[in-house]
PDB file of C-alpha atoms in Angstrom:
ATOM      1  CA  ASP A  15      -0.116   0.199  -0.138  1.00  0.00           C
ATOM      2  CA  ALA A  16       1.513   3.784  -0.892  1.00  0.00           C
ATOM      3  CA  LYS A  17       1.666   5.658   2.590  1.00  0.00           C
ATOM      4  CA  THR A  18      -0.230   9.047   2.663  1.00  0.00           C
ATOM      5  CA  THR A  19       0.758  11.729   4.494  1.00  0.00           C
ATOM      6  CA  GLN A  20      -2.254  14.516   5.696  1.00  0.00           C
ATOM      7  CA  PRO A  21      -2.195  17.568   8.461  1.00  0.00           C
ATOM      8  CA  ASN A  22      -3.196  15.462  12.073  1.00  0.00           C
ATOM      9  CA  SER A  23      -6.040  18.736  11.977  1.00  0.00           C
ATOM     10  CA  MET A  24      -6.703  22.025   9.679  1.00  0.00           C
ATOM     11  CA  GLU A  25      -9.212  25.075  10.593  1.00  0.00           C
ATOM     12  CA  SER A  26     -11.130  26.333   8.553  1.00  0.00           C
ATOM     13  CA  ASN A  27     -13.920  28.945   8.741  1.00  0.00           C
ATOM     14  CA  GLU A  28     -17.601  29.277   7.190  1.00  0.00           C
ATOM     15  CA  GLU A  29     -17.731  30.093   3.123  1.00  0.00           C
ATOM     16  CA  GLU A  30     -14.151  29.896   2.791  1.00  0.00           C
ATOM     17  CA  PRO A  31     -12.249  27.486   0.670  1.00  0.00           C
ATOM     18  CA  VAL A  32     -10.371  25.380   2.230  1.00  0.00           C
ATOM     19  CA  HIS A  33      -7.132  23.303   0.943  1.00  0.00           C
ATOM     20  CA  LEU A  34      -6.807  19.483   2.404  1.00  0.00           C
ATOM     21  CA  PRO A  35      -3.072  18.316   1.730  1.00  0.00           C
ATOM     22  CA  CYS A  36      -1.905  15.141   0.937  1.00  0.00           C
ATOM     23  CA  ASN A  37       1.240  13.703   0.572  1.00  0.00           C
ATOM     24  CA  HIS A  38       1.467  10.184  -1.349  1.00  0.00           C
ATOM     25  CA  SER A  39       5.356   9.795  -3.054  1.00  0.00           C
ATOM     26  CA  THR A  40       5.098   6.081  -3.321  1.00  0.00           C
ATOM     27  CA  ILE A  41       2.308   5.860  -5.159  1.00  0.00           C
ATOM     28  CA  SER A  42       2.094   3.489  -8.341  1.00  0.00           C
ATOM     29  CA  GLY A  43       1.232   4.710 -11.663  1.00  0.00           C
ATOM     30  CA  THR A  44      -1.949   2.520 -11.428  1.00  0.00           C
ATOM     31  CA  ASP A  45      -3.006   3.826  -8.061  1.00  0.00           C
ATOM     32  CA  TYR A  46      -6.317   5.743  -8.234  1.00  0.00           C
ATOM     33  CA  ILE A  47      -6.491   9.107  -5.306  1.00  0.00           C
ATOM     34  CA  HIS A  48      -9.506   8.032  -3.240  1.00  0.00           C
ATOM     35  CA  TRP A  49     -10.865  10.877  -0.807  1.00  0.00           C
ATOM     36  CA  TYR A  50     -13.203  10.183   1.213  1.00  0.00           C
ATOM     37  CA  ARG A  51     -14.495  11.537   4.386  1.00  0.00           C
ATOM     38  CA  GLN A  52     -16.563  10.542   8.252  1.00  0.00           C
ATOM     39  CA  LEU A  53     -18.618  13.399   9.679  1.00  0.00           C
ATOM     40  CA  PRO A  54     -19.131  12.100  13.533  1.00  0.00           C
ATOM     41  CA  SER A  55     -21.162   9.540  14.380  1.00  0.00           C
ATOM     42  CA  GLN A  56     -21.261   8.306  10.259  1.00  0.00           C
ATOM     43  CA  GLY A  57     -20.046   6.069   8.405  1.00  0.00           C
ATOM     44  CA  PRO A  58     -17.159   6.788   5.712  1.00  0.00           C
ATOM     45  CA  GLU A  59     -18.758   8.623   2.898  1.00  0.00           C
ATOM     46  CA  TYR A  60     -17.488   8.902  -0.021  1.00  0.00           C
ATOM     47  CA  VAL A  61     -16.013  12.205  -1.818  1.00  0.00           C
ATOM     48  CA  ILE A  62     -14.208  12.196  -4.873  1.00  0.00           C
ATOM     49  CA  HIS A  63     -11.482  10.407  -6.715  1.00  0.00           C
ATOM     50  CA  GLY A  64      -9.074  10.564  -9.759  1.00  0.00           C
ATOM     51  CA  LEU A  65      -6.110   9.491 -11.507  1.00  0.00           C
ATOM     52  CA  THR A  66      -3.862  11.801 -13.465  1.00  0.00           C
ATOM     53  CA  SER A  67      -6.492  14.949 -14.350  1.00  0.00           C
ATOM     54  CA  ASN A  68      -7.599  17.499 -11.867  1.00  0.00           C
ATOM     55  CA  VAL A  69     -11.980  15.883 -10.934  1.00  0.00           C
ATOM     56  CA  ASN A  70     -14.698  18.456 -10.006  1.00  0.00           C
ATOM     57  CA  ASN A  71     -17.571  16.923  -8.964  1.00  0.00           C
ATOM     58  CA  ARG A  72     -20.832  18.496  -6.984  1.00  0.00           C
ATOM     59  CA  MET A  73     -18.946  17.758  -3.044  1.00  0.00           C
ATOM     60  CA  ALA A  74     -15.353  19.114  -4.179  1.00  0.00           C
ATOM     61  CA  SER A  75     -12.541  19.167  -6.288  1.00  0.00           C
ATOM     62  CA  LEU A  76      -9.664  17.328  -6.769  1.00  0.00           C
ATOM     63  CA  ALA A  77      -6.359  18.706  -7.546  1.00  0.00           C
ATOM     64  CA  ILE A  78      -3.182  16.270  -8.528  1.00  0.00           C
ATOM     65  CA  ALA A  79       0.268  17.128  -8.280  1.00  0.00           C
ATOM     66  CA  GLU A  80       1.727  16.509 -12.167  1.00  0.00           C
ATOM     67  CA  ASP A  81       3.931  13.790 -11.011  1.00  0.00           C
ATOM     68  CA  ARG A  82       1.077  12.313  -8.678  1.00  0.00           C
ATOM     69  CA  LYS A  83       3.152  12.451  -5.533  1.00  0.00           C
ATOM     70  CA  SER A  84       0.338  14.595  -3.629  1.00  0.00           C
ATOM     71  CA  SER A  85      -2.752  16.119  -4.657  1.00  0.00           C
ATOM     72  CA  THR A  86      -5.221  18.517  -2.747  1.00  0.00           C
ATOM     73  CA  LEU A  87      -8.315  17.779  -1.655  1.00  0.00           C
ATOM     74  CA  ILE A  88     -10.581  21.312  -2.389  1.00  0.00           C
ATOM     75  CA  LEU A  89     -13.926  22.281  -0.586  1.00  0.00           C
ATOM     76  CA  HIS A  90     -14.778  25.404  -2.624  1.00  0.00           C
ATOM     77  CA  ARG A  91     -16.983  26.793   0.609  1.00  0.00           C
ATOM     78  CA  ALA A  92     -16.555  25.235   3.853  1.00  0.00           C
ATOM     79  CA  THR A  93     -20.460  25.093   5.158  1.00  0.00           C
ATOM     80  CA  LEU A  94     -20.762  23.693   9.544  1.00  0.00           C
ATOM     81  CA  ARG A  95     -21.769  19.999   7.735  1.00  0.00           C
ATOM     82  CA  ASP A  96     -17.911  19.625   6.206  1.00  0.00           C
ATOM     83  CA  ALA A  97     -16.741  19.545   9.928  1.00  0.00           C
ATOM     84  CA  ALA A  98     -15.521  15.691   9.058  1.00  0.00           C
ATOM     85  CA  VAL A  99     -12.411  13.817   9.287  1.00  0.00           C
ATOM     86  CA  TYR A 100     -11.137  13.814   5.176  1.00  0.00           C
ATOM     87  CA  TYR A 101      -8.893  10.560   4.045  1.00  0.00           C
ATOM     88  CA  CYS A 102      -6.687  10.316   1.776  1.00  0.00           C
ATOM     89  CA  ILE A 103      -6.313   7.265  -0.461  1.00  0.00           C
ATOM     90  CA  PRO A 104      -4.171   5.990  -2.796  1.00  0.00           C
ATOM     91  CA  LYS A 105      -5.699   2.209  -4.220  1.00  0.00           C
ATOM     92  CA  SER A 106      -4.704  -0.532  -6.515  1.00  0.00           C
ATOM     93  CA  SER A 107      -6.618  -2.562  -8.429  1.00  0.00           C
ATOM     94  CA  GLY A 108      -7.709  -5.255  -6.794  1.00  0.00           C
ATOM     95  CA  ASP A 109      -6.897  -4.204  -3.681  1.00  0.00           C
ATOM     96  CA  LYS A 110      -8.622  -2.904  -0.863  1.00  0.00           C
ATOM     97  CA  LEU A 111      -8.826   0.203   0.374  1.00  0.00           C
ATOM     98  CA  THR A 112      -6.632   1.379   3.322  1.00  0.00           C
ATOM     99  CA  PHE A 113      -7.643   4.369   5.371  1.00  0.00           C
ATOM    100  CA  GLY A 114      -4.933   6.501   6.966  1.00  0.00           C
ATOM    101  CA  THR A 115      -5.496   8.420  10.070  1.00  0.00           C
ATOM    102  CA  GLY A 116      -6.800  11.500   8.182  1.00  0.00           C
ATOM    103  CA  THR A 117      -7.390  15.435   8.713  1.00  0.00           C
ATOM    104  CA  ARG A 118      -9.695  16.440  11.064  1.00  0.00           C
ATOM    105  CA  LEU A 119     -11.355  19.748   9.798  1.00  0.00           C
ATOM    106  CA  ALA A 120     -12.982  22.143  11.574  1.00  0.00           C
ATOM    107  CA  VAL A 121     -15.490  24.624  10.682  1.00  0.00           C
ATOM    108  CA  ARG A 122     -15.316  27.631  12.890  1.00  0.00           C
ATOM    109  CA  PRO A 123     -19.191  29.799  11.968  1.00  0.00           C
TER     110      PRO A 123
ATOM    111  CA  LYS B  21     -32.596   4.470  -3.652  1.00  0.00           C
ATOM    112  CA  ALA B  22     -31.818   2.620  -0.197  1.00  0.00           C
ATOM    113  CA  GLY B  23     -28.177   2.872   1.190  1.00  0.00           C
ATOM    114  CA  VAL B  24     -26.519   0.118   2.708  1.00  0.00           C
ATOM    115  CA  THR B  25     -28.266  -0.947   5.830  1.00  0.00           C
ATOM    116  CA  GLN B  26     -26.573  -2.522   8.788  1.00  0.00           C
ATOM    117  CA  THR B  27     -28.242  -4.850  11.643  1.00  0.00           C
ATOM    118  CA  PRO B  28     -27.859  -4.190  14.875  1.00  0.00           C
ATOM    119  CA  ARG B  29     -27.216  -0.811  15.380  1.00  0.00           C
ATOM    120  CA  TYR B  30     -26.090  -1.444  18.505  1.00  0.00           C
ATOM    121  CA  LEU B  31     -25.393  -4.489  20.943  1.00  0.00           C
ATOM    122  CA  ILE B  32     -23.978  -5.388  23.919  1.00  0.00           C
ATOM    123  CA  LYS B  33     -22.385  -8.603  24.268  1.00  0.00           C
ATOM    124  CA  THR B  34     -20.249 -10.271  26.961  1.00  0.00           C
ATOM    125  CA  ARG B  35     -16.901 -11.746  26.486  1.00  0.00           C
ATOM    126  CA  GLY B  36     -17.186 -15.341  25.872  1.00  0.00           C
ATOM    127  CA  GLN B  37     -20.046 -15.113  23.291  1.00  0.00           C
ATOM    128  CA  GLN B  38     -20.061 -14.919  19.554  1.00  0.00           C
ATOM    129  CA  VAL B  39     -22.013 -12.236  17.582  1.00  0.00           C
ATOM    130  CA  THR B  40     -23.318 -11.693  13.799  1.00  0.00           C
ATOM    131  CA  LEU B  41     -23.767  -8.695  12.332  1.00  0.00           C
ATOM    132  CA  SER B  42     -25.559  -7.920   9.228  1.00  0.00           C
ATOM    133  CA  CYS B  43     -25.136  -6.360   6.159  1.00  0.00           C
ATOM    134  CA  SER B  44     -27.832  -5.556   2.810  1.00  0.00           C
ATOM    135  CA  PRO B  45     -25.694  -4.102   0.367  1.00  0.00           C
ATOM    136  CA  ILE B  46     -27.407  -1.277  -2.403  1.00  0.00           C
ATOM    137  CA  SER B  47     -29.241  -3.187  -4.858  1.00  0.00           C
ATOM    138  CA  GLY B  48     -27.421  -4.113  -7.544  1.00  0.00           C
ATOM    139  CA  HIS B  49     -23.922  -4.012  -5.366  1.00  0.00           C
ATOM    140  CA  ARG B  50     -21.999  -7.431  -5.612  1.00  0.00           C
ATOM    141  CA  SER B  51     -19.128  -6.396  -3.469  1.00  0.00           C
ATOM    142  CA  VAL B  52     -19.653  -6.347   0.055  1.00  0.00           C
ATOM    143  CA  SER B  53     -16.425  -5.024   2.629  1.00  0.00           C
ATOM    144  CA  TRP B  54     -16.259  -5.279   6.356  1.00  0.00           C
ATOM    145  CA  TYR B  55     -14.359  -2.654   7.967  1.00  0.00           C
ATOM    146  CA  GLN B  56     -13.966  -2.350  11.704  1.00  0.00           C
ATOM    147  CA  GLN B  57     -13.427   1.537  13.323  1.00  0.00           C
ATOM    148  CA  THR B  58     -11.569   1.542  17.224  1.00  0.00           C
ATOM    149  CA  PRO B  59     -10.236   4.756  18.338  1.00  0.00           C
ATOM    150  CA  GLY B  60      -6.768   3.269  18.891  1.00  0.00           C
ATOM    151  CA  GLN B  61      -6.223   1.246  15.474  1.00  0.00           C
ATOM    152  CA  GLY B  62      -8.704   3.930  13.348  1.00  0.00           C
ATOM    153  CA  LEU B  63     -10.823   1.912  10.050  1.00  0.00           C
ATOM    154  CA  GLN B  64      -9.186  -1.409   9.450  1.00  0.00           C
ATOM    155  CA  PHE B  65     -10.122  -3.894   6.822  1.00  0.00           C
ATOM    156  CA  LEU B  66     -11.922  -7.645   7.506  1.00  0.00           C
ATOM    157  CA  PHE B  67     -12.604  -9.105   4.393  1.00  0.00           C
ATOM    158  CA  GLU B  68     -14.288  -8.308   1.283  1.00  0.00           C
ATOM    159  CA  TYR B  69     -16.650 -10.538  -0.408  1.00  0.00           C
ATOM    160  CA  PHE B  70     -17.848 -10.684  -4.325  1.00  0.00           C
ATOM    161  CA  SER B  71     -20.262 -13.187  -5.300  1.00  0.00           C
ATOM    162  CA  GLU B  72     -20.059 -15.220  -2.508  1.00  0.00           C
ATOM    163  CA  THR B  73     -16.137 -15.674  -2.136  1.00  0.00           C
ATOM    164  CA  GLN B  74     -14.110 -14.139   0.048  1.00  0.00           C
ATOM    165  CA  ARG B  75     -11.694 -11.579  -2.156  1.00  0.00           C
ATOM    166  CA  ASN B  76      -9.108 -10.211   0.251  1.00  0.00           C
ATOM    167  CA  LYS B  77      -8.789 -10.338   3.677  1.00  0.00           C
ATOM    168  CA  GLY B  78      -7.030  -8.130   6.600  1.00  0.00           C
ATOM    169  CA  ASN B  79      -4.615  -9.344   8.813  1.00  0.00           C
ATOM    170  CA  PHE B  80      -7.395 -10.339  11.969  1.00  0.00           C
ATOM    171  CA  PRO B  81      -7.534 -13.845  14.186  1.00  0.00           C
ATOM    172  CA  GLY B  82      -9.633 -16.794  12.522  1.00  0.00           C
ATOM    173  CA  ARG B  83     -12.769 -16.144  15.353  1.00  0.00           C
ATOM    174  CA  PHE B  84     -13.427 -12.816  12.824  1.00  0.00           C
ATOM    175  CA  SER B  85     -15.339 -14.340   9.589  1.00  0.00           C
ATOM    176  CA  GLY B  86     -18.038 -14.005   7.041  1.00  0.00           C
ATOM    177  CA  ARG B  87     -19.794 -15.164   4.265  1.00  0.00           C
ATOM    178  CA  GLN B  88     -21.873 -13.560   1.592  1.00  0.00           C
ATOM    179  CA  PHE B  89     -25.201 -14.970   0.066  1.00  0.00           C
ATOM    180  CA  SER B  90     -26.503 -15.266  -3.680  1.00  0.00           C
ATOM    181  CA  ASN B  91     -28.547 -12.007  -2.987  1.00  0.00           C
ATOM    182  CA  SER B  92     -25.219 -10.563  -1.867  1.00  0.00           C
ATOM    183  CA  ARG B  93     -25.688  -9.798   1.093  1.00  0.00           C
ATOM    184  CA  SER B  94     -23.529 -10.359   3.559  1.00  0.00           C
ATOM    185  CA  GLU B  95     -22.680 -11.392   7.625  1.00  0.00           C
ATOM    186  CA  MET B  96     -19.639 -11.323   9.703  1.00  0.00           C
ATOM    187  CA  ASN B  97     -19.345 -13.502  12.624  1.00  0.00           C
ATOM    188  CA  VAL B  98     -17.153 -12.901  16.020  1.00  0.00           C
ATOM    189  CA  SER B  99     -17.110 -15.583  17.986  1.00  0.00           C
ATOM    190  CA  THR B 100     -15.144 -15.800  20.976  1.00  0.00           C
ATOM    191  CA  LEU B 101     -15.718 -12.199  21.964  1.00  0.00           C
ATOM    192  CA  GLU B 102     -12.815  -9.850  23.899  1.00  0.00           C
ATOM    193  CA  LEU B 103     -13.248  -6.707  25.191  1.00  0.00           C
ATOM    194  CA  GLY B 104     -10.762  -5.420  22.178  1.00  0.00           C
ATOM    195  CA  ASP B 105     -13.480  -6.548  20.300  1.00  0.00           C
ATOM    196  CA  SER B 106     -15.490  -3.694  21.377  1.00  0.00           C
ATOM    197  CA  ALA B 107     -16.133  -1.652  17.933  1.00  0.00           C
ATOM    198  CA  LEU B 108     -17.860   0.261  15.562  1.00  0.00           C
ATOM    199  CA  TYR B 109     -18.396  -2.558  12.793  1.00  0.00           C
ATOM    200  CA  LEU B 110     -18.347  -0.698   9.141  1.00  0.00           C
ATOM    201  CA  CYS B 111     -19.923  -2.410   5.824  1.00  0.00           C
ATOM    202  CA  ALA B 112     -19.911  -0.697   2.371  1.00  0.00           C
ATOM    203  CA  SER B 113     -21.397  -2.330  -0.791  1.00  0.00           C
ATOM    204  CA  SER B 114     -19.537  -1.821  -4.224  1.00  0.00           C
ATOM    205  CA  LEU B 115     -20.883  -1.790  -7.773  1.00  0.00           C
ATOM    206  CA  ASP B 116     -18.075  -4.253  -8.710  1.00  0.00           C
ATOM    207  CA  GLN B 117     -16.693  -5.771 -12.049  1.00  0.00           C
ATOM    208  CA  VAL B 118     -15.126  -8.854 -11.548  1.00  0.00           C
ATOM    209  CA  VAL B 119     -11.614  -7.302 -11.288  1.00  0.00           C
ATOM    210  CA  ASP B 120     -11.316  -4.297  -9.730  1.00  0.00           C
ATOM    211  CA  SER B 121     -10.197  -1.205 -11.192  1.00  0.00           C
ATOM    212  CA  GLY B 122      -9.142   1.074  -8.843  1.00  0.00           C
ATOM    213  CA  ALA B 123     -11.417   3.225  -9.333  1.00  0.00           C
ATOM    214  CA  ASN B 124     -14.576   1.367  -7.285  1.00  0.00           C
ATOM    215  CA  VAL B 125     -15.993   3.512  -4.636  1.00  0.00           C
ATOM    216  CA  LEU B 126     -17.477   2.800  -1.720  1.00  0.00           C
ATOM    217  CA  THR B 127     -20.329   3.252  -0.169  1.00  0.00           C
ATOM    218  CA  PHE B 128     -20.830   2.471   3.502  1.00  0.00           C
ATOM    219  CA  GLY B 129     -23.563   2.342   6.234  1.00  0.00           C
ATOM    220  CA  ALA B 130     -23.685   3.610   9.707  1.00  0.00           C
ATOM    221  CA  GLY B 131     -22.277   1.042  10.814  1.00  0.00           C
ATOM    222  CA  SER B 132     -22.849  -1.485  13.905  1.00  0.00           C
ATOM    223  CA  ARG B 133     -21.498  -0.412  17.596  1.00  0.00           C
ATOM    224  CA  LEU B 134     -20.461  -3.173  19.353  1.00  0.00           C
ATOM    225  CA  THR B 135     -19.915  -3.046  23.324  1.00  0.00           C
ATOM    226  CA  VAL B 136     -18.521  -6.794  25.151  1.00  0.00           C
ATOM    227  CA  LEU B 137     -18.748  -6.505  28.958  1.00  0.00           C
TER     228      LEU B 137
END
C-alpha cells in the first residue's frame, strides 16, 4: 500500500475555501487517489477520486500534482456540515481501501 | 434508492459470546467489504466478498469470519468475544466488476456498534 501523509488537523472559517493536502510519494502509476470523509457518528462517505487529471464534482475538486506524489482536496465554500475527518487513499487495482489517520477539519462559524 | 443497511445498530455482549452482524448492500452492488473502527487503531479492513467468494482478507484472527449470500447480503461473525472487539463495525458495498480497477467507489453503512463487557 502507498504511504500517505496528511495534517492531523486543520481549521477553516465557514464559507471560505479549504485546501486539504495529501502526500503520497510512493504511489504507483496505476493507483487511483480516493478521498473519503467521515462525519461524526457516521460511516465514511465518498468524496471524489482521480487518476491523473484534476477532477470536479458537486462536493469538491481534486487537484493532482503532475508527478502524482501529492494531491489536494478543495472544498470551495466550507459549511459547518463539512466538519469531518478527511481521508486520502491511494488505491491499487484489486486491493482494499486502506484508511490512514486522516485530517480532522474544524469549521468555524 | 436505499443505502447500505446494517443491523443491529447497537448491541452489547459479554466476553466469550459470539455475535453475528448483517449487511444489506445497495441493490445491484455485488461487492461487500467489512471494516472495524476503534479509537486506537482507526479503520481497519476485515474482508471483502464478491459473488459469494472472499476476495480480500485483512490481518484479523480466525475468530472473525464472514460470508456472502446469493442476493449479495453479507454477514460477519465474531466468536469468543474479547473486550478488545468492542468497536464500530462498518460494511460497505460497491458496484463492482470481476476485476477491481482501482476506481471502484465504496458506499458505507452507518455501522453496528458492538460493546463487549
